mmCIF file of C-alpha atoms in Angstrom:
data_model
loop_
_atom_site.group_PDB
_atom_site.id
_atom_site.type_symbol
_atom_site.label_atom_id
_atom_site.label_comp_id
_atom_site.label_asym_id
_atom_site.label_seq_id
_atom_site.Cartn_x
_atom_site.Cartn_y
_atom_site.Cartn_z
ATOM 1 C CA MET W 28 12.123 -0.313 -6.656
ATOM 2 C CA PRO W 29 9.179 -2.610 -6.950
ATOM 3 C CA SER W 30 5.912 -1.077 -7.920
ATOM 4 C CA LEU W 31 3.991 -0.631 -4.721
ATOM 5 C CA MET W 32 0.429 -0.337 -3.747
ATOM 6 C CA ILE W 33 0.569 3.073 -2.146
ATOM 7 C CA ASP W 34 3.574 5.271 -2.753
ATOM 8 C CA ARG W 35 3.335 8.960 -1.930
ATOM 9 C CA GLU W 36 5.842 11.621 -1.054
ATOM 10 C CA VAL W 37 6.104 15.197 0.094
ATOM 11 C CA LEU W 38 8.888 17.760 0.345
ATOM 12 C CA ILE W 39 9.093 19.370 3.763
ATOM 13 C CA ALA W 40 10.889 22.604 4.609
ATOM 14 C CA ALA W 41 12.435 21.256 7.805
ATOM 15 C CA PRO W 42 15.614 19.307 8.662
ATOM 16 C CA VAL W 43 15.465 15.523 8.700
ATOM 17 C CA ASP W 44 15.655 15.228 12.506
ATOM 18 C CA VAL W 45 12.595 17.452 12.928
ATOM 19 C CA VAL W 46 10.636 15.363 10.428
ATOM 20 C CA TRP W 47 11.839 12.200 12.163
ATOM 21 C CA ARG W 48 10.453 13.399 15.490
ATOM 22 C CA THR W 49 7.164 14.354 13.861
ATOM 23 C CA ILE W 50 6.609 10.875 12.476
ATOM 24 C CA THR W 51 7.910 8.869 15.444
ATOM 25 C CA GLU W 52 6.929 10.645 18.663
ATOM 26 C CA PRO W 53 3.576 9.358 19.955
ATOM 27 C CA ASP W 54 2.272 12.829 20.886
ATOM 28 C CA GLN W 55 3.071 13.936 17.323
ATOM 29 C CA ILE W 56 1.662 10.767 15.711
ATOM 30 C CA SER W 57 -1.649 11.483 17.415
ATOM 31 C CA GLN W 58 -1.797 14.773 15.511
ATOM 32 C CA TRP W 59 -1.457 13.353 12.012
ATOM 33 C CA PHE W 60 -2.622 9.770 12.295
ATOM 34 C CA ALA W 61 -4.559 8.020 15.037
ATOM 35 C CA ASP W 62 -6.475 9.778 17.820
ATOM 36 C CA LYS W 63 -4.964 7.510 20.375
ATOM 37 C CA VAL W 64 -1.373 6.333 20.125
ATOM 38 C CA GLU W 65 0.227 3.873 22.496
ATOM 39 C CA LEU W 66 3.574 3.092 21.020
ATOM 40 C CA VAL W 67 7.193 2.619 21.929
ATOM 41 C CA VAL W 68 9.333 3.296 18.886
ATOM 42 C CA GLU W 69 11.561 0.245 19.039
ATOM 43 C CA PRO W 70 11.826 -2.620 16.554
ATOM 44 C CA GLY W 71 9.362 -5.370 17.501
ATOM 45 C CA ALA W 72 7.422 -3.188 19.952
ATOM 46 C CA HIS W 73 3.683 -3.805 20.098
ATOM 47 C CA GLY W 74 1.390 -0.825 20.392
ATOM 48 C CA TYR W 75 -2.114 0.387 19.744
ATOM 49 C CA LEU W 76 -3.638 2.902 17.362
ATOM 50 C CA GLY W 77 -7.131 4.172 18.115
ATOM 51 C CA PHE W 78 -9.391 5.914 15.609
ATOM 52 C CA GLY W 79 -12.461 7.168 17.417
ATOM 53 C CA ASP W 80 -14.177 4.089 18.788
ATOM 54 C CA GLN W 81 -12.211 1.807 16.461
ATOM 55 C CA GLY W 82 -8.626 0.782 16.750
ATOM 56 C CA GLY W 83 -6.166 -2.019 16.576
ATOM 57 C CA PRO W 84 -2.714 -3.269 17.323
ATOM 58 C CA VAL W 85 0.376 -2.054 15.545
ATOM 59 C CA VAL W 86 3.830 -3.625 15.495
ATOM 60 C CA VAL W 87 6.956 -1.575 14.881
ATOM 61 C CA GLU W 88 9.293 -3.173 12.328
ATOM 62 C CA THR W 89 12.201 -0.899 11.464
ATOM 63 C CA VAL W 90 13.565 2.037 13.438
ATOM 64 C CA ASP W 91 16.613 3.501 11.770
ATOM 65 C CA PRO W 92 16.865 7.163 12.806
ATOM 66 C CA PRO W 93 16.590 9.514 11.116
ATOM 67 C CA THR W 94 15.861 7.850 7.790
ATOM 68 C CA ARG W 95 13.683 4.748 8.107
ATOM 69 C CA PHE W 96 10.647 3.914 10.187
ATOM 70 C CA SER W 97 8.131 1.188 9.487
ATOM 71 C CA PHE W 98 5.232 -0.504 11.168
ATOM 72 C CA ARG W 99 2.717 -3.169 10.424
ATOM 73 C CA TRP W 100 -1.002 -2.845 10.975
ATOM 74 C CA ASN W 101 -4.136 -4.476 9.705
ATOM 75 C CA HIS W 102 -6.725 -1.819 10.228
ATOM 76 C CA PRO W 103 -9.639 -2.251 10.529
ATOM 77 C CA ARG W 104 -9.320 -5.772 11.882
ATOM 78 C CA GLY W 105 -8.260 -6.178 15.465
ATOM 79 C CA GLU W 106 -5.940 -9.109 14.888
ATOM 80 C CA GLU W 107 -2.319 -9.081 15.829
ATOM 81 C CA PRO W 108 -0.492 -7.832 12.731
ATOM 82 C CA VAL W 109 1.996 -10.372 11.440
ATOM 83 C CA THR W 110 3.346 -11.090 7.969
ATOM 84 C CA GLY W 111 0.439 -12.482 6.006
ATOM 85 C CA ASN W 112 -2.491 -10.597 7.500
ATOM 86 C CA SER W 113 -1.361 -7.008 7.511
ATOM 87 C CA MET W 114 -0.097 -4.005 5.631
ATOM 88 C CA LEU W 115 3.391 -2.636 6.053
ATOM 89 C CA VAL W 116 3.757 1.138 6.228
ATOM 90 C CA GLU W 117 7.282 2.372 5.564
ATOM 91 C CA PHE W 118 8.526 5.915 5.897
ATOM 92 C CA THR W 119 11.759 6.938 4.200
ATOM 93 C CA LEU W 120 13.310 10.308 4.982
ATOM 94 C CA THR W 121 15.856 11.780 2.607
ATOM 95 C CA PRO W 122 17.585 15.068 3.434
ATOM 96 C CA GLU W 123 17.596 17.291 0.358
ATOM 97 C CA ASP W 124 19.775 19.823 2.165
ATOM 98 C CA ALA W 125 20.114 21.127 5.744
ATOM 99 C CA GLU W 126 16.663 22.693 5.626
ATOM 100 C CA ARG W 127 14.616 20.355 3.464
ATOM 101 C CA THR W 128 13.554 16.728 3.718
ATOM 102 C CA ARG W 129 11.818 14.457 1.264
ATOM 103 C CA LEU W 130 9.383 12.160 3.044
ATOM 104 C CA ARG W 131 8.114 9.100 1.252
ATOM 105 C CA VAL W 132 5.491 6.699 2.514
ATOM 106 C CA THR W 133 4.667 3.324 1.072
ATOM 107 C CA GLU W 134 1.985 0.934 2.158
ATOM 108 C CA THR W 135 2.361 -2.553 0.794
ATOM 109 C CA GLY W 136 0.490 -5.819 0.861
ATOM 110 C CA HIS W 137 1.729 -8.759 2.729
ATOM 111 C CA GLU W 138 3.583 -10.830 0.203
ATOM 112 C CA LEU W 139 5.776 -8.264 -1.474
ATOM 113 C CA ARG W 140 8.300 -8.288 1.337
ATOM 114 C CA ALA W 141 8.668 -12.028 1.202
ATOM 115 C CA TRP W 142 9.717 -12.019 -2.438
ATOM 116 C CA PRO W 143 13.351 -12.607 -3.307
ATOM 117 C CA ASP W 144 14.990 -9.403 -4.544
ATOM 118 C CA GLU W 145 15.394 -10.599 -8.119
ATOM 119 C CA GLU W 146 11.711 -11.436 -8.255
ATOM 120 C CA LYS W 147 10.847 -7.948 -6.967
ATOM 121 C CA GLN W 148 13.121 -6.466 -9.599
ATOM 122 C CA ARG W 149 11.535 -8.517 -12.338
ATOM 123 C CA TYR W 150 8.116 -7.441 -11.198
ATOM 124 C CA ALA W 151 9.281 -3.838 -11.088
ATOM 125 C CA ASP W 152 10.713 -4.067 -14.588
ATOM 126 C CA GLU W 153 7.528 -5.544 -15.932
ATOM 127 C CA HIS W 154 5.369 -3.104 -14.071
ATOM 128 C CA GLN W 155 7.120 0.190 -14.477
ATOM 129 C CA GLU W 156 3.820 1.909 -14.901
ATOM 130 C CA GLY W 157 2.576 0.798 -11.519
ATOM 131 C CA TRP W 158 -0.796 1.304 -10.029
ATOM 132 C CA GLY W 159 -1.508 4.607 -11.743
ATOM 133 C CA ASP W 160 -1.518 3.095 -15.189
ATOM 134 C CA PHE W 161 -3.557 0.181 -13.958
ATOM 135 C CA LEU W 162 -6.192 2.650 -12.783
ATOM 136 C CA ASP W 163 -6.188 4.356 -16.168
ATOM 137 C CA ARG W 164 -6.727 1.119 -17.997
ATOM 138 C CA LEU W 165 -9.413 0.102 -15.566
ATOM 139 C CA ASP W 166 -11.101 3.413 -16.075
ATOM 140 C CA THR W 167 -11.093 2.812 -19.818
ATOM 141 C CA LEU W 168 -12.496 -0.643 -19.298
ATOM 142 C CA ILE W 169 -15.327 0.653 -17.163
ATOM 143 C CA LYS W 170 -16.160 3.410 -19.616
ATOM 144 C CA LYS W 171 -16.347 0.887 -22.435
ATOM 145 C CA ARG W 172 -19.241 -0.950 -20.816
ATOM 146 C CA MET L 5 -11.987 8.214 9.308
ATOM 147 C CA THR L 6 -13.652 7.209 6.072
ATOM 148 C CA THR L 7 -14.788 3.665 5.483
ATOM 149 C CA PRO L 8 -11.757 1.460 4.971
ATOM 150 C CA PRO L 9 -11.643 -0.818 1.949
ATOM 151 C CA ASP L 10 -13.181 -4.170 2.732
ATOM 152 C CA ASP L 11 -10.793 -6.860 3.831
ATOM 153 C CA GLU L 12 -11.285 -9.396 1.077
ATOM 154 C CA LEU L 13 -10.747 -6.834 -1.629
ATOM 155 C CA TRP L 14 -7.796 -5.390 0.167
ATOM 156 C CA SER L 15 -5.992 -8.669 0.534
ATOM 157 C CA ALA L 16 -6.989 -9.825 -2.954
ATOM 158 C CA ILE L 17 -5.355 -6.836 -4.615
ATOM 159 C CA GLY L 18 -2.675 -6.460 -1.949
ATOM 160 C CA ASP L 19 -0.601 -9.186 -3.505
ATOM 161 C CA PRO L 20 1.540 -8.086 -6.459
ATOM 162 C CA SER L 21 1.308 -11.456 -8.212
ATOM 163 C CA ARG L 22 -2.445 -11.328 -8.029
ATOM 164 C CA ARG L 23 -2.430 -7.812 -9.327
ATOM 165 C CA GLN L 24 -0.342 -8.998 -12.216
ATOM 166 C CA VAL L 25 -2.994 -11.621 -13.007
ATOM 167 C CA LEU L 26 -5.690 -9.001 -12.624
ATOM 168 C CA ASP L 27 -3.735 -6.642 -14.855
ATOM 169 C CA LEU L 28 -3.671 -9.225 -17.630
ATOM 170 C CA LEU L 29 -7.393 -9.853 -17.282
ATOM 171 C CA VAL L 30 -8.099 -6.126 -17.404
ATOM 172 C CA SER L 31 -6.072 -5.648 -20.560
ATOM 173 C CA HIS L 32 -6.969 -8.871 -22.389
ATOM 174 C CA GLY L 33 -10.559 -9.612 -21.463
ATOM 175 C CA GLU L 34 -11.627 -13.244 -21.258
ATOM 176 C CA VAL L 35 -8.707 -15.627 -21.042
ATOM 177 C CA SER L 36 -7.918 -19.083 -19.732
ATOM 178 C CA ALA L 37 -5.660 -20.056 -16.848
ATOM 179 C CA SER L 38 -3.108 -21.588 -19.211
ATOM 180 C CA TRP L 39 -2.966 -18.418 -21.284
ATOM 181 C CA LEU L 40 -2.291 -16.477 -18.083
ATOM 182 C CA ALA L 41 0.333 -18.961 -16.932
ATOM 183 C CA GLY L 42 2.269 -18.345 -20.137
ATOM 184 C CA ARG L 43 2.582 -14.669 -19.304
ATOM 185 C CA VAL L 44 3.548 -14.542 -15.663
ATOM 186 C CA PRO L 45 6.797 -15.430 -13.920
ATOM 187 C CA PHE L 46 5.164 -18.000 -11.646
ATOM 188 C CA SER L 47 3.736 -21.483 -11.949
ATOM 189 C CA ARG L 48 0.437 -22.642 -13.347
ATOM 190 C CA GLN L 49 -0.497 -23.806 -9.826
ATOM 191 C CA ALA L 50 0.178 -20.327 -8.465
ATOM 192 C CA VAL L 51 -1.998 -18.842 -11.203
ATOM 193 C CA SER L 52 -4.834 -21.182 -10.231
ATOM 194 C CA LYS L 53 -4.524 -20.195 -6.572
ATOM 195 C CA HIS L 54 -4.596 -16.505 -7.425
ATOM 196 C CA LEU L 55 -7.653 -17.032 -9.617
ATOM 197 C CA VAL L 56 -9.446 -18.706 -6.714
ATOM 198 C CA VAL L 57 -8.710 -15.788 -4.382
ATOM 199 C CA LEU L 58 -9.707 -13.228 -6.998
ATOM 200 C CA GLU L 59 -12.915 -15.074 -7.737
ATOM 201 C CA ARG L 60 -13.763 -15.349 -4.040
ATOM 202 C CA SER L 61 -13.299 -11.607 -3.620
ATOM 203 C CA GLY L 62 -15.717 -11.025 -6.479
ATOM 204 C CA LEU L 63 -13.125 -9.308 -8.655
ATOM 205 C CA ILE L 64 -13.335 -11.890 -11.414
ATOM 206 C CA SER L 65 -15.773 -14.522 -12.570
ATOM 207 C CA ARG L 66 -15.510 -17.577 -14.796
ATOM 208 C CA ARG L 67 -17.397 -18.904 -17.753
ATOM 209 C CA LYS L 68 -17.233 -22.251 -19.502
ATOM 210 C CA GLU L 69 -16.804 -22.257 -23.223
ATOM 211 C CA GLY L 70 -16.709 -25.752 -24.596
ATOM 212 C CA ARG L 71 -13.995 -27.524 -22.639
ATOM 213 C CA GLU L 72 -12.291 -24.316 -21.659
ATOM 214 C CA VAL L 73 -12.818 -22.173 -18.577
ATOM 215 C CA LEU L 74 -12.424 -18.475 -19.251
ATOM 216 C CA TYR L 75 -11.888 -15.797 -16.631
ATOM 217 C CA LEU L 76 -12.988 -12.197 -16.806
ATOM 218 C CA VAL L 77 -12.958 -9.155 -14.545
ATOM 219 C CA GLU L 78 -16.065 -7.958 -12.764
ATOM 220 C CA ALA L 79 -15.765 -4.294 -13.601
ATOM 221 C CA ASP L 80 -18.097 -2.985 -10.884
ATOM 222 C CA ARG L 81 -16.293 -4.798 -8.111
ATOM 223 C CA LEU L 82 -12.951 -3.761 -9.535
ATOM 224 C CA ASP L 83 -14.149 -0.203 -9.716
ATOM 225 C CA GLN L 84 -15.066 -0.438 -6.041
ATOM 226 C CA ALA L 85 -11.577 -1.762 -5.296
ATOM 227 C CA THR L 86 -9.831 1.005 -7.166
ATOM 228 C CA ARG L 87 -11.966 3.640 -5.493
ATOM 229 C CA ALA L 88 -10.931 2.158 -2.157
ATOM 230 C CA MET L 89 -7.296 2.311 -3.269
ATOM 231 C CA THR L 90 -7.647 5.892 -4.402
ATOM 232 C CA GLU L 91 -9.188 6.768 -1.064
ATOM 233 C CA VAL L 92 -6.327 5.135 0.839
ATOM 234 C CA ALA L 93 -3.835 7.099 -1.270
ATOM 235 C CA ALA L 94 -5.762 10.300 -0.564
ATOM 236 C CA GLN L 95 -5.697 9.527 3.162
ATOM 237 C CA TRP L 96 -1.914 9.241 3.028
ATOM 238 C CA ASP L 97 -1.699 12.513 1.128
ATOM 239 C CA ARG L 98 -3.703 14.195 3.880
ATOM 240 C CA ARG L 99 -1.487 12.644 6.551
ATOM 241 C CA LEU L 100 1.657 13.740 4.734
ATOM 242 C CA ALA L 101 0.276 17.262 4.420
ATOM 243 C CA THR L 102 -0.310 17.330 8.182
ATOM 244 C CA ILE L 103 3.181 15.965 8.888
ATOM 245 C CA LYS L 104 4.583 18.698 6.642
ATOM 246 C CA ARG L 105 2.643 21.380 8.497
ATOM 247 C CA LEU L 106 3.684 20.041 11.928
ATOM 248 C CA ALA L 107 7.366 19.647 11.027
ATOM 249 C CA GLU L 108 7.603 23.044 9.387
ATOM 250 C CA ALA L 109 5.929 24.694 12.378
ATOM 251 C CA ALA L 110 8.284 22.869 14.777
ATOM 252 C CA HIS L 111 11.269 23.929 12.700
ATOM 253 C CA ALA L 112 10.164 27.560 12.663
ATOM 254 C CA GLU L 113 9.678 27.390 16.427
ATOM 255 C CA ASN L 114 13.161 25.871 16.935
ATOM 256 C CA LYS L 115 14.732 28.617 14.874
ATOM 257 C CA ARG L 116 12.869 31.262 16.846
ATOM 258 C CA THR L 117 13.867 29.890 20.272
ATOM 259 C CA THR L 118 17.437 28.906 19.400
ATOM 260 C CA PRO L 119 18.745 31.457 16.919
ATOM 261 C CA SER L 120 22.030 30.309 15.412
#
């Protein structure tokens, strides 16, 4: 896997289909994400996410129940999210067993997706440490001043 | 909602190639574009383009030394960027924690109403 910008995960004590509904049903999304959710969960569907008096368009990319769901947004700008101006949020659901699901979320910048696979792999190999190590080194750099 | 990271920073560090350039500047201090080009898997022209974007976002600056142009990171701006990144990661952690709570509650409710 390439080293990504945001890459977090959580283990949930619920079956994969329950987790899938929680992350894809608009009335559920409004409980963990935006205040206002207008979204049809279909690839290519255009929707809207509202955060208080802010908000912006969202475009669904991948819907592969019950394991993959992704969308593109460019919060806080109100432009139409397309490759090149937006962030891609990808959820991956992995059943650990009948009662437990690992949920991973990644949020990546615009050009990573466009890279050929071998280039991604090379980047991943060279950047095993990822963002965390970068932060550590940066921290050291700042402390040195 | 907390303040989102500002757009220029976000897109400047959102690109993995640019982060690779930034990485090298963070770990090696002041270096030239040709030095950088020798250490990345993309062209000298690409390096120059990334340097322009990074400079525009305020993450790096340049200095002339003799006939050479050297680039260096602007630690304060970079610090601001990494704080923004950390905040975005923390936001996702909070969202994941809420998803976990919702899904586990729904599962418990399903089990209660449809005992197997």
